[in-house]
Coordinates of C-alpha atoms in Angstrom, one line a residue:
Chain K
M1 CA -0.5 -0.5 -0.3
S2 CA 1.1 3.1 -0.9
L3 CA 1.5 6.0 1.2
N4 CA -1.1 8.9 0.3
I5 CA 0.5 12.0 0.9
F6 CA -2.8 13.7 0.1
Q7 CA -4.0 12.8 3.9
Y8 CA -1.2 15.0 5.6
F9 CA -2.0 18.6 2.7
Q10 CA -4.7 17.9 3.0
P11 CA -6.0 19.0 6.6
K12 CA -4.3 21.8 6.2
D13 CA -5.5 23.2 3.0
K14 CA -7.8 26.2 3.4
K15 CA -7.6 28.2 0.4
F16 CA -7.8 26.1 -3.2
F17 CA -10.9 23.5 -2.2
P18 CA -12.5 26.8 -1.1
L19 CA -12.3 28.2 -4.3
F20 CA -12.3 24.8 -6.6
E21 CA -15.9 24.7 -5.0
R22 CA -17.1 28.2 -5.5
A23 CA -16.2 28.5 -8.7
S24 CA -17.8 24.8 -9.9
S25 CA -20.3 26.3 -7.6
N26 CA -20.4 29.7 -9.8
L27 CA -20.6 27.7 -13.2
V28 CA -23.8 25.6 -11.8
Q29 CA -25.2 29.0 -10.7
T30 CA -24.6 30.1 -15.0
S31 CA -25.5 27.7 -16.2
K32 CA -29.3 27.2 -14.3
V33 CA -29.4 31.0 -15.5
L34 CA -28.5 29.6 -19.4
V35 CA -31.3 26.9 -19.0
E36 CA -34.3 30.4 -17.9
L37 CA -32.9 32.5 -20.7
V38 CA -33.6 30.3 -23.1
N39 CA -36.9 29.2 -22.0
T40 CA -38.5 32.9 -21.8
S41 CA -41.0 34.2 -24.0
S42 CA -40.4 37.9 -22.3
P43 CA -37.8 40.6 -23.4
E44 CA -37.8 42.1 -20.8
K45 CA -36.6 39.2 -18.4
K46 CA -34.0 37.1 -21.2
R47 CA -32.6 40.7 -20.8
E48 CA -32.7 40.9 -17.3
L49 CA -31.2 36.6 -17.2
Y50 CA -28.7 38.1 -19.2
K51 CA -27.8 40.9 -16.8
E52 CA -27.6 38.4 -14.7
I53 CA -25.1 35.5 -16.5
E54 CA -22.7 38.7 -17.0
R55 CA -22.2 39.7 -13.5
L56 CA -21.8 35.7 -12.3
E57 CA -18.6 35.6 -15.7
H58 CA -17.2 38.7 -13.8
V59 CA -17.7 36.1 -10.7
G60 CA -15.5 34.1 -12.5
D61 CA -12.7 35.4 -13.1
S62 CA -12.0 36.8 -9.5
I63 CA -12.3 33.1 -8.4
T64 CA -10.0 32.4 -11.4
H65 CA -7.5 35.4 -10.9
E66 CA -7.5 34.6 -6.8
T67 CA -6.8 30.9 -7.5
F68 CA -3.3 31.9 -10.0
H69 CA -2.8 34.3 -6.6
E70 CA -2.9 31.4 -4.7
L71 CA -0.8 29.1 -7.2
S72 CA 1.5 32.0 -7.3
A73 CA 1.9 33.5 -3.6
N74 CA 1.5 29.1 -2.3
F75 CA 4.9 26.5 -2.0
I76 CA 2.6 23.9 -1.0
T77 CA -0.6 23.1 -3.0
P78 CA -2.6 20.1 -2.5
F79 CA -2.3 19.2 -6.0
D80 CA 0.4 19.8 -9.0
R81 CA 0.4 22.9 -9.6
E82 CA -0.6 23.0 -13.5
D83 CA -3.6 20.5 -12.7
I84 CA -4.6 23.3 -10.2
H85 CA -4.4 26.2 -12.9
A86 CA -5.6 23.4 -15.6
L87 CA -9.1 23.0 -13.5
V88 CA -9.8 26.6 -12.6
S89 CA -8.8 27.2 -16.3
S90 CA -10.9 24.9 -17.2
V91 CA -14.1 25.4 -15.3
D92 CA -14.0 29.1 -16.0
D93 CA -13.7 28.1 -19.9
V94 CA -17.5 26.7 -19.2
V95 CA -18.9 30.1 -18.0
D96 CA -16.7 32.5 -20.4
Y97 CA -18.7 30.3 -23.3
I98 CA -22.2 29.8 -21.4
H99 CA -21.7 34.2 -21.5
G100 CA -20.1 34.2 -25.1
S101 CA -23.1 32.2 -26.1
V102 CA -25.6 34.7 -25.1
K103 CA -23.7 37.8 -25.9
R104 CA -24.1 36.3 -29.5
M105 CA -27.7 35.6 -28.7
E106 CA -28.5 39.5 -27.7
L107 CA -26.2 40.7 -30.5
Y108 CA -27.0 38.9 -33.0
K109 CA -30.5 39.1 -32.4
V110 CA -30.9 35.5 -31.9
D111 CA -34.8 35.4 -30.6
Q112 CA -35.6 31.9 -31.5
M113 CA -34.7 29.6 -28.8
T114 CA -34.9 26.3 -31.0
P115 CA -34.8 22.9 -29.5
P116 CA -31.4 22.3 -29.6
I117 CA -30.8 25.4 -27.8
I118 CA -32.3 25.1 -25.5
K119 CA -30.8 21.0 -25.6
L120 CA -27.9 22.3 -25.2
A121 CA -28.1 24.1 -22.2
E122 CA -29.8 21.0 -20.5
L123 CA -26.8 19.8 -21.3
I124 CA -24.9 22.2 -20.1
Q125 CA -26.3 22.4 -16.4
K126 CA -26.2 19.0 -16.5
S127 CA -22.9 17.9 -17.0
S128 CA -21.8 22.0 -14.7
E129 CA -23.9 20.0 -11.4
E130 CA -22.0 16.9 -12.1
L131 CA -18.6 18.9 -12.2
H132 CA -19.6 20.2 -8.8
T133 CA -20.4 17.4 -7.5
A134 CA -17.4 15.7 -8.2
V135 CA -14.6 19.6 -7.5
V136 CA -17.4 18.7 -4.2
E137 CA -15.5 15.3 -3.3
L138 CA -12.4 16.6 -3.8
K139 CA -11.5 17.8 -0.9
N140 CA -11.3 14.1 1.0
L141 CA -10.7 11.6 -1.7
K142 CA -12.7 9.0 0.9
N143 CA -15.4 8.0 -2.8
I144 CA -13.8 7.8 -5.4
S145 CA -15.8 6.2 -6.8
K146 CA -18.5 9.3 -6.7
I147 CA -16.1 10.9 -8.4
K148 CA -15.1 8.9 -11.4
E149 CA -18.9 8.2 -11.9
A150 CA -19.5 12.0 -12.2
T151 CA -16.5 12.1 -14.5
V152 CA -17.4 9.6 -16.8
R153 CA -21.0 10.6 -16.9
I154 CA -20.1 14.0 -18.0
N155 CA -17.5 12.0 -20.7
S156 CA -21.5 10.8 -22.4
I157 CA -23.3 14.1 -21.3
E158 CA -20.7 16.1 -24.4
N159 CA -20.4 12.9 -26.9
H160 CA -24.3 13.8 -26.0
A161 CA -23.9 17.1 -26.8
D162 CA -21.6 16.8 -30.5
D163 CA -24.6 15.5 -31.8
V164 CA -27.2 17.9 -30.9
F165 CA -24.9 20.1 -32.6
D166 CA -23.8 18.5 -35.8
T167 CA -27.8 17.3 -35.9
A168 CA -28.3 21.3 -36.0
I169 CA -26.0 22.3 -38.3
A170 CA -26.7 20.1 -41.0
N171 CA -30.7 20.6 -40.6
L172 CA -30.3 24.0 -40.6
F173 CA -28.1 23.4 -44.0
E174 CA -31.1 21.7 -45.8
T175 CA -33.7 24.6 -43.9
E176 CA -32.6 27.5 -43.5
K177 CA -31.7 29.8 -47.1
N178 CA -30.6 33.0 -45.4
A179 CA -26.5 32.3 -45.2
V180 CA -26.1 35.3 -42.7
E181 CA -29.0 33.7 -40.3
V182 CA -26.8 30.4 -40.6
I183 CA -23.7 32.2 -39.1
K184 CA -25.6 33.3 -36.6
M185 CA -26.7 30.0 -35.2
K186 CA -23.8 28.6 -36.1
D187 CA -22.4 30.6 -34.5
V188 CA -24.7 30.5 -30.9
L189 CA -24.5 26.0 -31.3
S190 CA -20.6 26.2 -31.3
A191 CA -20.7 28.5 -28.0
L192 CA -22.5 26.5 -26.6
E193 CA -21.4 22.8 -27.6
T194 CA -18.0 23.7 -26.6
A195 CA -19.2 25.2 -22.9
T196 CA -19.3 21.0 -23.3
D197 CA -16.2 21.2 -23.9
K198 CA -14.7 22.8 -21.4
C199 CA -15.9 20.6 -18.9
E200 CA -14.9 17.5 -20.9
D201 CA -11.7 19.6 -19.8
A202 CA -12.1 20.0 -16.6
A203 CA -13.4 16.2 -16.0
N204 CA -10.1 15.3 -17.4
V205 CA -8.2 17.0 -15.1
I206 CA -9.8 15.6 -12.3
G207 CA -9.0 11.8 -13.6
S208 CA -6.0 12.8 -14.2
I209 CA -5.5 13.9 -9.8
L210 CA -7.1 10.6 -9.4
V211 CA -4.9 8.4 -10.8
K212 CA -2.1 10.3 -8.9
H213 CA -3.7 10.5 -5.8
S214 CA -4.9 7.1 -5.6
Chain I
M1 CA 31.7 16.0 -23.9
S2 CA 28.1 15.9 -21.9
L3 CA 26.5 12.9 -20.6
N4 CA 24.1 10.9 -21.4
I5 CA 21.4 9.9 -19.2
F6 CA 19.2 8.6 -21.6
Q7 CA 21.0 5.8 -22.7
Y8 CA 21.1 4.7 -19.3
F9 CA 17.0 4.9 -19.5
Q10 CA 16.3 4.1 -22.6
P11 CA 17.0 0.6 -22.6
K12 CA 14.4 0.3 -19.4
D13 CA 11.1 1.8 -20.8
K14 CA 8.9 -0.4 -22.0
K15 CA 6.1 1.3 -21.5
F16 CA 6.4 5.3 -23.4
F17 CA 8.3 4.2 -26.5
P18 CA 5.8 1.6 -27.7
L19 CA 3.0 3.5 -27.1
F20 CA 4.6 6.7 -28.7
E21 CA 5.0 4.0 -31.4
R22 CA 1.3 2.1 -31.8
A23 CA 0.3 6.2 -32.2
S24 CA 1.7 7.5 -34.5
S25 CA 1.1 4.1 -36.7
N26 CA -2.3 5.0 -35.6
L27 CA -2.3 8.4 -37.4
V28 CA -0.4 7.1 -40.7
Q29 CA -4.0 4.4 -40.3
T30 CA -6.2 7.4 -40.4
S31 CA -4.0 9.5 -43.4
K32 CA -4.3 6.5 -45.4
V33 CA -7.7 5.8 -45.0
L34 CA -8.1 9.2 -46.1
V35 CA -6.7 9.6 -48.9
E36 CA -8.7 6.3 -50.0
L37 CA -11.6 8.1 -48.8
V38 CA -11.6 11.3 -50.7
N39 CA -10.6 9.2 -53.8
T40 CA -13.2 7.0 -54.3
S41 CA -16.6 7.6 -56.5
S42 CA -18.8 5.1 -54.4
P43 CA -21.2 6.3 -51.9
E44 CA -21.0 2.6 -49.9
K45 CA -17.2 2.5 -50.2
K46 CA -17.2 6.1 -48.9
R47 CA -19.3 5.4 -45.9
E48 CA -16.6 2.1 -45.2
L49 CA -14.4 3.7 -45.1
Y50 CA -15.6 6.9 -43.1
K51 CA -16.6 4.1 -40.6
E52 CA -13.3 2.8 -40.5
I53 CA -12.2 6.7 -40.0
E54 CA -14.3 5.9 -37.4
R55 CA -13.4 3.8 -35.5
L56 CA -9.2 4.7 -35.7
E57 CA -10.0 7.1 -33.5
H58 CA -11.9 5.4 -30.6
V59 CA -8.7 3.7 -30.7
G60 CA -5.8 7.2 -31.2
D61 CA -8.3 8.0 -28.0
S62 CA -7.1 4.8 -25.8
I63 CA -3.9 5.3 -26.8
T64 CA -3.9 8.2 -25.4
H65 CA -5.0 7.7 -22.3
E66 CA -3.5 5.0 -21.9
T67 CA 0.2 7.4 -22.5
F68 CA -1.8 10.1 -19.6
H69 CA -2.1 7.4 -17.3
E70 CA 1.2 5.8 -18.2
L71 CA 2.1 9.8 -17.1
S72 CA 0.5 9.4 -14.3
A73 CA 1.8 6.2 -12.6
N74 CA 5.0 6.9 -13.6
F75 CA 8.1 8.6 -11.8
I76 CA 10.9 7.5 -14.1
T77 CA 9.5 9.0 -17.9
P78 CA 11.5 8.7 -20.8
F79 CA 11.5 12.9 -21.0
D80 CA 9.9 15.9 -20.1
R81 CA 6.5 14.9 -19.4
E82 CA 4.9 17.8 -20.6
D83 CA 7.0 16.6 -24.0
I84 CA 5.7 13.1 -23.6
H85 CA 2.0 14.8 -23.0
A86 CA 2.0 16.9 -26.1
L87 CA 3.6 14.8 -28.9
V88 CA 0.7 11.8 -27.4
S89 CA -2.0 15.2 -27.0
S90 CA -0.7 17.1 -30.9
V91 CA -0.8 13.4 -32.6
D92 CA -4.1 12.4 -31.4
D93 CA -5.7 16.1 -32.6
V94 CA -4.1 15.5 -36.1
V95 CA -6.0 12.3 -36.2
D96 CA -9.3 13.7 -34.5
Y97 CA -9.1 17.0 -37.7
I98 CA -8.9 13.7 -40.4
H99 CA -12.3 12.8 -38.5
G100 CA -13.4 15.6 -37.3
S101 CA -12.9 16.9 -41.5
V102 CA -14.5 13.4 -43.1
K103 CA -17.6 13.5 -40.5
R104 CA -18.4 17.4 -42.1
M105 CA -18.3 15.7 -45.3
E106 CA -20.7 13.3 -44.2
L107 CA -23.2 15.7 -42.5
Y108 CA -22.9 18.4 -44.8
K109 CA -23.6 16.2 -47.6
V110 CA -19.8 17.3 -49.3
D111 CA -20.2 15.0 -52.3
Q112 CA -17.9 17.2 -55.0
M113 CA -14.8 16.2 -53.3
T114 CA -12.4 19.1 -55.5
P115 CA -8.6 19.6 -56.0
P116 CA -7.2 21.2 -52.5
I117 CA -9.7 18.3 -50.6
I118 CA -7.3 15.6 -52.6
K119 CA -4.3 17.2 -52.5
L120 CA -4.8 18.7 -48.7
A121 CA -5.4 14.7 -47.6
E122 CA -2.2 13.9 -49.2
L123 CA -0.2 16.3 -47.4
I124 CA -1.5 14.5 -43.9
Q125 CA -0.6 11.3 -45.4
K126 CA 3.8 13.1 -46.2
S127 CA 3.4 14.5 -42.7
S128 CA 2.1 12.1 -41.3
E129 CA 4.5 9.9 -42.7
E130 CA 7.5 11.8 -42.1
L131 CA 5.9 11.0 -38.1
H132 CA 5.7 8.0 -37.7
T133 CA 9.7 8.2 -38.6
A134 CA 10.8 10.1 -36.7
V135 CA 8.3 8.9 -33.8
V136 CA 10.4 5.3 -34.5
E137 CA 13.2 7.1 -34.4
L138 CA 13.1 8.5 -30.9
K139 CA 13.9 5.9 -29.4
N140 CA 17.5 5.3 -29.5
L141 CA 18.6 8.2 -30.8
K142 CA 21.0 6.8 -32.8
N143 CA 19.8 8.2 -35.4
I144 CA 19.5 11.9 -35.4
S145 CA 20.4 13.3 -38.1
K146 CA 16.9 11.1 -40.5
I147 CA 14.5 12.9 -37.4
K148 CA 15.7 16.3 -37.5
E149 CA 15.5 16.0 -42.2
A150 CA 11.8 14.9 -41.2
T151 CA 10.5 17.7 -38.5
V152 CA 12.0 20.0 -41.9
R153 CA 10.0 18.1 -44.6
I154 CA 6.9 18.4 -41.9
N155 CA 7.4 22.3 -41.8
S156 CA 7.7 22.7 -45.3
I157 CA 4.6 20.4 -46.3
E158 CA 2.7 22.1 -43.2
N159 CA 3.5 25.7 -45.8
H160 CA 2.4 23.6 -49.1
A161 CA -0.4 22.7 -47.1
D162 CA -1.2 26.9 -46.2
D163 CA -1.0 27.7 -49.1
V164 CA -3.4 25.3 -51.1
F165 CA -6.0 26.5 -48.5
D166 CA -5.1 30.3 -48.4
T167 CA -5.8 30.2 -53.3
A168 CA -8.5 27.3 -52.1
I169 CA -11.2 29.5 -50.2
A170 CA -10.1 32.5 -51.7
N171 CA -11.3 30.2 -55.0
L172 CA -14.4 29.4 -53.1
F173 CA -14.8 32.9 -52.3
E174 CA -14.6 34.3 -56.7
T175 CA -16.3 32.1 -58.0
E176 CA -18.8 30.2 -55.1
K177 CA -21.9 31.9 -55.4
N178 CA -24.0 30.7 -52.3
A179 CA -22.7 31.3 -49.3
V180 CA -23.7 28.0 -47.5
E181 CA -21.6 26.2 -49.8
V182 CA -18.9 28.6 -48.9
I183 CA -19.5 27.4 -45.7
K184 CA -19.7 23.7 -45.4
M185 CA -16.6 23.3 -48.4
K186 CA -14.2 26.5 -45.7
D187 CA -15.0 23.9 -42.9
V188 CA -13.9 20.7 -44.2
L189 CA -11.1 22.4 -45.6
S190 CA -10.2 24.2 -42.2
A191 CA -10.4 21.1 -41.1
L192 CA -7.5 19.4 -43.1
E193 CA -5.3 22.4 -42.6
T194 CA -5.9 21.9 -39.1
A195 CA -4.3 18.3 -39.6
T196 CA -1.5 19.6 -40.9
D197 CA -0.5 22.1 -38.3
K198 CA -1.0 19.8 -35.2
C199 CA 1.4 17.3 -38.2
E200 CA 3.3 20.2 -37.2
D201 CA 3.3 21.3 -33.7
A202 CA 4.0 17.0 -33.3
A203 CA 7.9 18.2 -35.0
N204 CA 8.4 21.1 -33.1
V205 CA 8.0 19.2 -29.9
I206 CA 10.0 15.9 -31.2
G207 CA 12.8 19.4 -32.4
S208 CA 12.6 20.4 -28.6
I209 CA 13.2 16.1 -27.0
L210 CA 16.2 16.8 -29.6
V211 CA 17.6 19.4 -28.2
K212 CA 17.4 17.8 -24.3
H213 CA 19.0 14.5 -25.0
S214 CA 21.6 14.7 -27.6
Chain F
M1 CA 10.6 41.0 4.2
S2 CA 11.6 37.6 1.6
L3 CA 15.1 37.2 0.0
N4 CA 14.9 38.2 -3.7
I5 CA 16.5 36.1 -5.1
F6 CA 16.0 37.4 -8.1
Q7 CA 19.3 40.2 -7.9
Y8 CA 21.6 37.2 -7.8
F9 CA 20.0 35.7 -11.2
Q10 CA 19.3 38.8 -12.8
P11 CA 22.4 40.1 -14.0
K12 CA 23.7 37.4 -14.9
D13 CA 21.2 36.6 -17.8
K14 CA 22.6 38.1 -20.9
K15 CA 20.6 35.2 -22.5
F16 CA 16.5 35.8 -21.8
F17 CA 16.3 39.4 -21.4
P18 CA 17.6 40.1 -24.5
L19 CA 15.3 38.2 -26.3
F20 CA 12.9 39.4 -24.9
E21 CA 12.8 42.6 -26.0
R22 CA 13.8 41.6 -29.3
A23 CA 10.3 40.1 -29.7
S24 CA 8.4 42.8 -28.1
S25 CA 10.1 45.6 -30.1
N26 CA 9.3 42.9 -33.3
L27 CA 5.7 43.6 -32.6
V28 CA 5.4 47.0 -32.3
Q29 CA 8.0 47.5 -35.0
T30 CA 5.5 45.1 -36.6
S31 CA 2.1 47.1 -35.0
K32 CA 3.2 49.6 -37.0
V33 CA 3.0 48.4 -40.2
L34 CA -0.9 47.3 -39.8
V35 CA -1.7 50.4 -38.5
E36 CA 0.1 52.7 -41.7
L37 CA -1.1 49.4 -44.2
V38 CA -5.1 50.0 -43.1
N39 CA -5.0 54.1 -43.6
T40 CA -3.0 53.6 -47.1
S41 CA -5.7 54.3 -50.7
S42 CA -2.8 53.1 -52.5
P43 CA -2.8 49.4 -53.8
E44 CA 1.1 49.5 -54.5
K45 CA 2.1 51.1 -50.8
K46 CA -0.1 48.5 -49.2
R47 CA 0.9 45.3 -50.3
E48 CA 4.3 46.6 -49.8
L49 CA 3.5 47.2 -46.4
Y50 CA 2.1 43.2 -46.4
K51 CA 5.3 42.1 -47.7
E52 CA 6.9 44.0 -44.9
I53 CA 4.2 42.3 -42.2
E54 CA 4.9 39.0 -43.8
R55 CA 9.5 39.7 -43.4
L56 CA 8.7 40.7 -39.7
E57 CA 6.8 37.7 -38.9
H58 CA 9.4 35.6 -40.0
V59 CA 11.8 37.3 -37.8
G60 CA 9.1 37.3 -34.7
D61 CA 9.5 33.5 -35.2
S62 CA 13.1 33.3 -35.7
I63 CA 13.0 34.8 -32.1
T64 CA 10.3 32.4 -30.8
H65 CA 12.2 29.5 -32.4
E66 CA 16.5 30.8 -30.3
T67 CA 14.2 31.2 -27.4
F68 CA 12.3 28.0 -27.3
H69 CA 16.3 27.2 -28.3
E70 CA 17.9 29.0 -24.5
L71 CA 14.9 27.3 -23.1
S72 CA 15.9 23.0 -23.7
A73 CA 19.4 24.7 -23.5
N74 CA 20.3 26.1 -20.2
F75 CA 19.4 24.9 -17.2
I76 CA 19.0 28.3 -15.4
T77 CA 16.5 30.5 -16.7
P78 CA 15.1 34.4 -15.2
F79 CA 11.7 33.0 -14.6
D80 CA 9.9 30.0 -14.5
R81 CA 10.4 27.6 -17.5
E82 CA 7.2 27.5 -18.5
D83 CA 6.6 31.1 -18.1
I84 CA 9.4 32.4 -20.5
H85 CA 7.4 30.0 -22.7
A86 CA 4.0 31.1 -22.6
L87 CA 5.5 34.9 -22.5
V88 CA 7.1 34.5 -25.9
S89 CA 4.3 32.5 -27.0
S90 CA 2.1 35.3 -26.2
V91 CA 4.4 37.9 -28.0
D92 CA 4.5 35.5 -31.3
D93 CA 1.3 35.2 -31.4
V94 CA 0.4 38.5 -31.6
V95 CA 2.9 38.8 -34.7
D96 CA 0.8 36.2 -36.3
Y97 CA -2.6 36.6 -35.8
I98 CA -1.3 40.5 -37.5
H99 CA 0.2 38.5 -40.2
G100 CA -2.8 36.2 -40.7
S101 CA -5.6 39.2 -40.6
V102 CA -3.8 41.4 -43.0
K103 CA -3.0 38.4 -45.5
R104 CA -6.9 37.2 -45.5
M105 CA -7.2 41.5 -46.3
E106 CA -5.1 40.2 -49.5
L107 CA -7.1 37.2 -50.4
Y108 CA -9.6 38.2 -50.0
K109 CA -8.9 41.7 -51.6
V110 CA -11.0 43.1 -48.7
D111 CA -9.8 46.0 -50.2
Q112 CA -13.0 48.5 -47.8
M113 CA -10.6 49.5 -44.7
T114 CA -13.9 50.2 -42.1
P115 CA -13.9 52.2 -39.8
P116 CA -13.8 49.0 -37.1
I117 CA -10.9 48.3 -38.7
I118 CA -8.7 50.2 -38.8
K119 CA -10.3 50.7 -34.6
L120 CA -9.1 47.5 -34.4
A121 CA -5.3 48.6 -35.6
E122 CA -5.2 50.9 -33.9
L123 CA -5.1 49.2 -30.3
I124 CA -3.1 46.5 -31.9
Q125 CA -0.6 48.8 -32.2
K126 CA -1.4 51.4 -27.8
S127 CA -1.1 47.3 -26.4
S128 CA 1.7 46.5 -27.6
E129 CA 3.3 49.6 -26.5
E130 CA 2.2 49.0 -23.6
L131 CA 3.3 45.3 -24.0
H132 CA 6.1 46.0 -24.8
T133 CA 6.8 48.7 -21.5
A134 CA 6.5 45.7 -19.6
V135 CA 8.1 44.1 -21.0
V136 CA 11.5 46.2 -20.7
E137 CA 11.0 46.1 -17.3
L138 CA 10.6 42.8 -16.7
K139 CA 14.6 43.0 -17.0
N140 CA 15.6 44.9 -13.5
L141 CA 11.4 44.9 -12.0
K142 CA 12.4 49.0 -9.9
N143 CA 9.7 50.0 -11.4
I144 CA 6.9 47.2 -10.9
S145 CA 4.5 49.4 -10.1
K146 CA 5.4 50.7 -14.2
I147 CA 5.1 46.7 -15.0
K148 CA 1.4 46.4 -13.6
E149 CA -0.1 50.3 -14.9
A150 CA 1.0 48.7 -18.2
T151 CA -0.8 44.8 -18.0
V152 CA -4.0 46.7 -16.9
R153 CA -3.8 49.3 -19.7
I154 CA -3.8 46.1 -22.0
N155 CA -6.3 44.9 -20.4
S156 CA -8.5 47.7 -20.3
I157 CA -8.1 48.2 -24.6
E158 CA -8.3 44.4 -24.5
N159 CA -11.7 44.9 -23.8
H160 CA -12.5 47.3 -25.8
A161 CA -11.2 45.7 -28.9
D162 CA -14.3 43.2 -28.1
D163 CA -16.7 46.1 -28.3
V164 CA -15.2 47.7 -31.5
F165 CA -15.8 43.7 -33.1
D166 CA -18.7 43.1 -31.4
T167 CA -20.9 46.1 -32.7
A168 CA -18.8 45.8 -35.4
I169 CA -20.2 42.1 -36.6
A170 CA -23.8 42.9 -35.4
N171 CA -24.2 45.6 -38.1
L172 CA -22.3 43.7 -40.8
F173 CA -25.4 41.3 -40.1
E174 CA -28.1 44.1 -40.7
T175 CA -26.7 46.1 -42.6
E176 CA -24.3 43.4 -45.2
K177 CA -26.8 41.1 -47.5
N178 CA -24.2 39.3 -49.2
A179 CA -23.5 36.7 -47.0
V180 CA -20.2 35.9 -48.7
E181 CA -18.8 39.4 -47.9
V182 CA -20.0 39.2 -44.2
I183 CA -17.6 35.5 -44.2
K184 CA -14.7 37.7 -45.3
M185 CA -15.5 40.9 -43.5
K186 CA -16.0 39.0 -40.1
D187 CA -12.0 36.7 -40.6
V188 CA -10.6 39.6 -40.9
L189 CA -12.1 41.4 -38.2
S190 CA -12.4 38.2 -35.8
A191 CA -8.3 37.8 -36.9
L192 CA -7.5 41.7 -34.9
E193 CA -9.3 40.4 -32.2
T194 CA -8.0 37.5 -31.6
A195 CA -4.7 39.2 -31.7
T196 CA -5.4 41.7 -28.5
D197 CA -7.1 38.7 -26.6
K198 CA -3.2 37.4 -27.2
C199 CA -1.9 40.7 -25.9
E200 CA -4.1 41.0 -22.9
D201 CA -2.6 36.7 -22.6
A202 CA 0.8 38.0 -22.6
A203 CA 0.1 40.4 -20.1
N204 CA -1.0 37.3 -17.8
V205 CA 1.7 35.7 -17.6
I206 CA 3.7 39.5 -16.9
G207 CA 1.1 39.7 -13.9
S208 CA 2.3 36.3 -12.6
I209 CA 5.5 36.5 -12.8
L210 CA 5.2 39.4 -10.9
V211 CA 3.4 37.8 -8.6
K212 CA 6.4 35.4 -7.8
H213 CA 9.3 37.5 -8.1
S214 CA 8.0 40.8 -6.0

């Protein structure tokens, strides 16, 4: 049985785990607002939810910068520095792509929330919740199988999102004859799909942390 | 004369070099199927070759995951961990972009295999073969000049692919008046061109390994 | 007061700081030629300036390769190796995106230099000059506040460029009915906007170096 160096460091870390949890919890919140936004028909409500996602994106940025600052300022970290950097960056990326997708809807005046947009938003929310579950469990690593199951589900959600995106683009090419509308919708769908890719990136970092620490 | 630490580690490494070779050999195989696919006129044959590329992409993923697992689980590695990570990731990226390009052809119903598509596929195959040559030689580093020559050729293939892509896009803008067709074709050509960029990324990692170990 | 390990290493480093300065100075030069190019109405002059940007892009590549070579060949470096790698790569990326934007103008025959193109070019020049100021100060770290102020300005320039880009794309979608022209212009504007993103990446690396060394 190998020595688990983790159990000695972990209780002392009061800096990084709370930051990880704030980051993933902020992501869950952002994804919920996204689902609400794509399901509302009121332009005023939509505008308000867009502003809320903008605010949450700034919150996410602060958490990321705070984590990078702690990384630079601390000699001892609970995981490899590059893993911490990659984990927090990818969680931040998910929030950025959610924000990017709604910014495009707003800017390009994409008012029609099509079934693939709604489906992708729901998949992003599911994936964000799984990610938060995995992140919360990271701090004690007592329930490894729970973390692993969450990362497996994130991977299968990403595959599902890929299929939704591919089918949506193929349909768009066949049915939408206005090419400018094709470009707009493709940009929006692409940002949503990339959000699930970034969730998978975060899950892969967690997978790599697990291999090293268990 | 500097001590070559490599000669002591190398004979013991039974894990990483076979993985590198499996990865680059799988890439060569994928690129051959691509060239076959863009040169076939039978839709059934095309469909079959597409399925084969899909299968090879999964094989590539497994090799990448296996390598990452070995990286996490082993303290001693034949090269710097970040170089191994970057090398295997970029080889995997080439396969992913080949797969991405044929997936788009399939999905967008791009049936006409234009001269630039065929040319880019051939350049990807050439570049993949050069990469495999360099990777095979990495394990003993006896024939450094052979590795260097391969990486130089990969760089010049990438420049050639850039020119083919640029000219193809400029022609497309001038001749194709249906903008939706422009978008489809640009997406396909762009994925093919990016595959040669990723080959160059892999060659650059090999260049950096050479500087450290020779 | 913590020991500043930097003051001991720094006077000995004759390799890296000159390379950083050559890189950022080459970027400033490239950005000036860009501003000149987007403000000229003579096709001959434009062509000549395009060739000059092509030349400067090659100069940038050489500086980057030289830095990577020094990184591989030297055991002691003034900053963390990954920070040096990231700094030089992002400066190189800015030059690459400037080159990429003018290459697209040339190739796609985008002759009309619209106000957002001119504005983005000016923002790139400003950001490049701020970056050069920060890079020059890095070598003695005596004037930390000067570096910090430059990085703050680079961040706000990037936000400004984002707004210019977003508004330009929204206008394009509303006014340009020829979708092929939309695609061309969007590609050009996108390359310009990404150049300011890469400046911000470089500024973030400098920020992270500051935290570690001050």
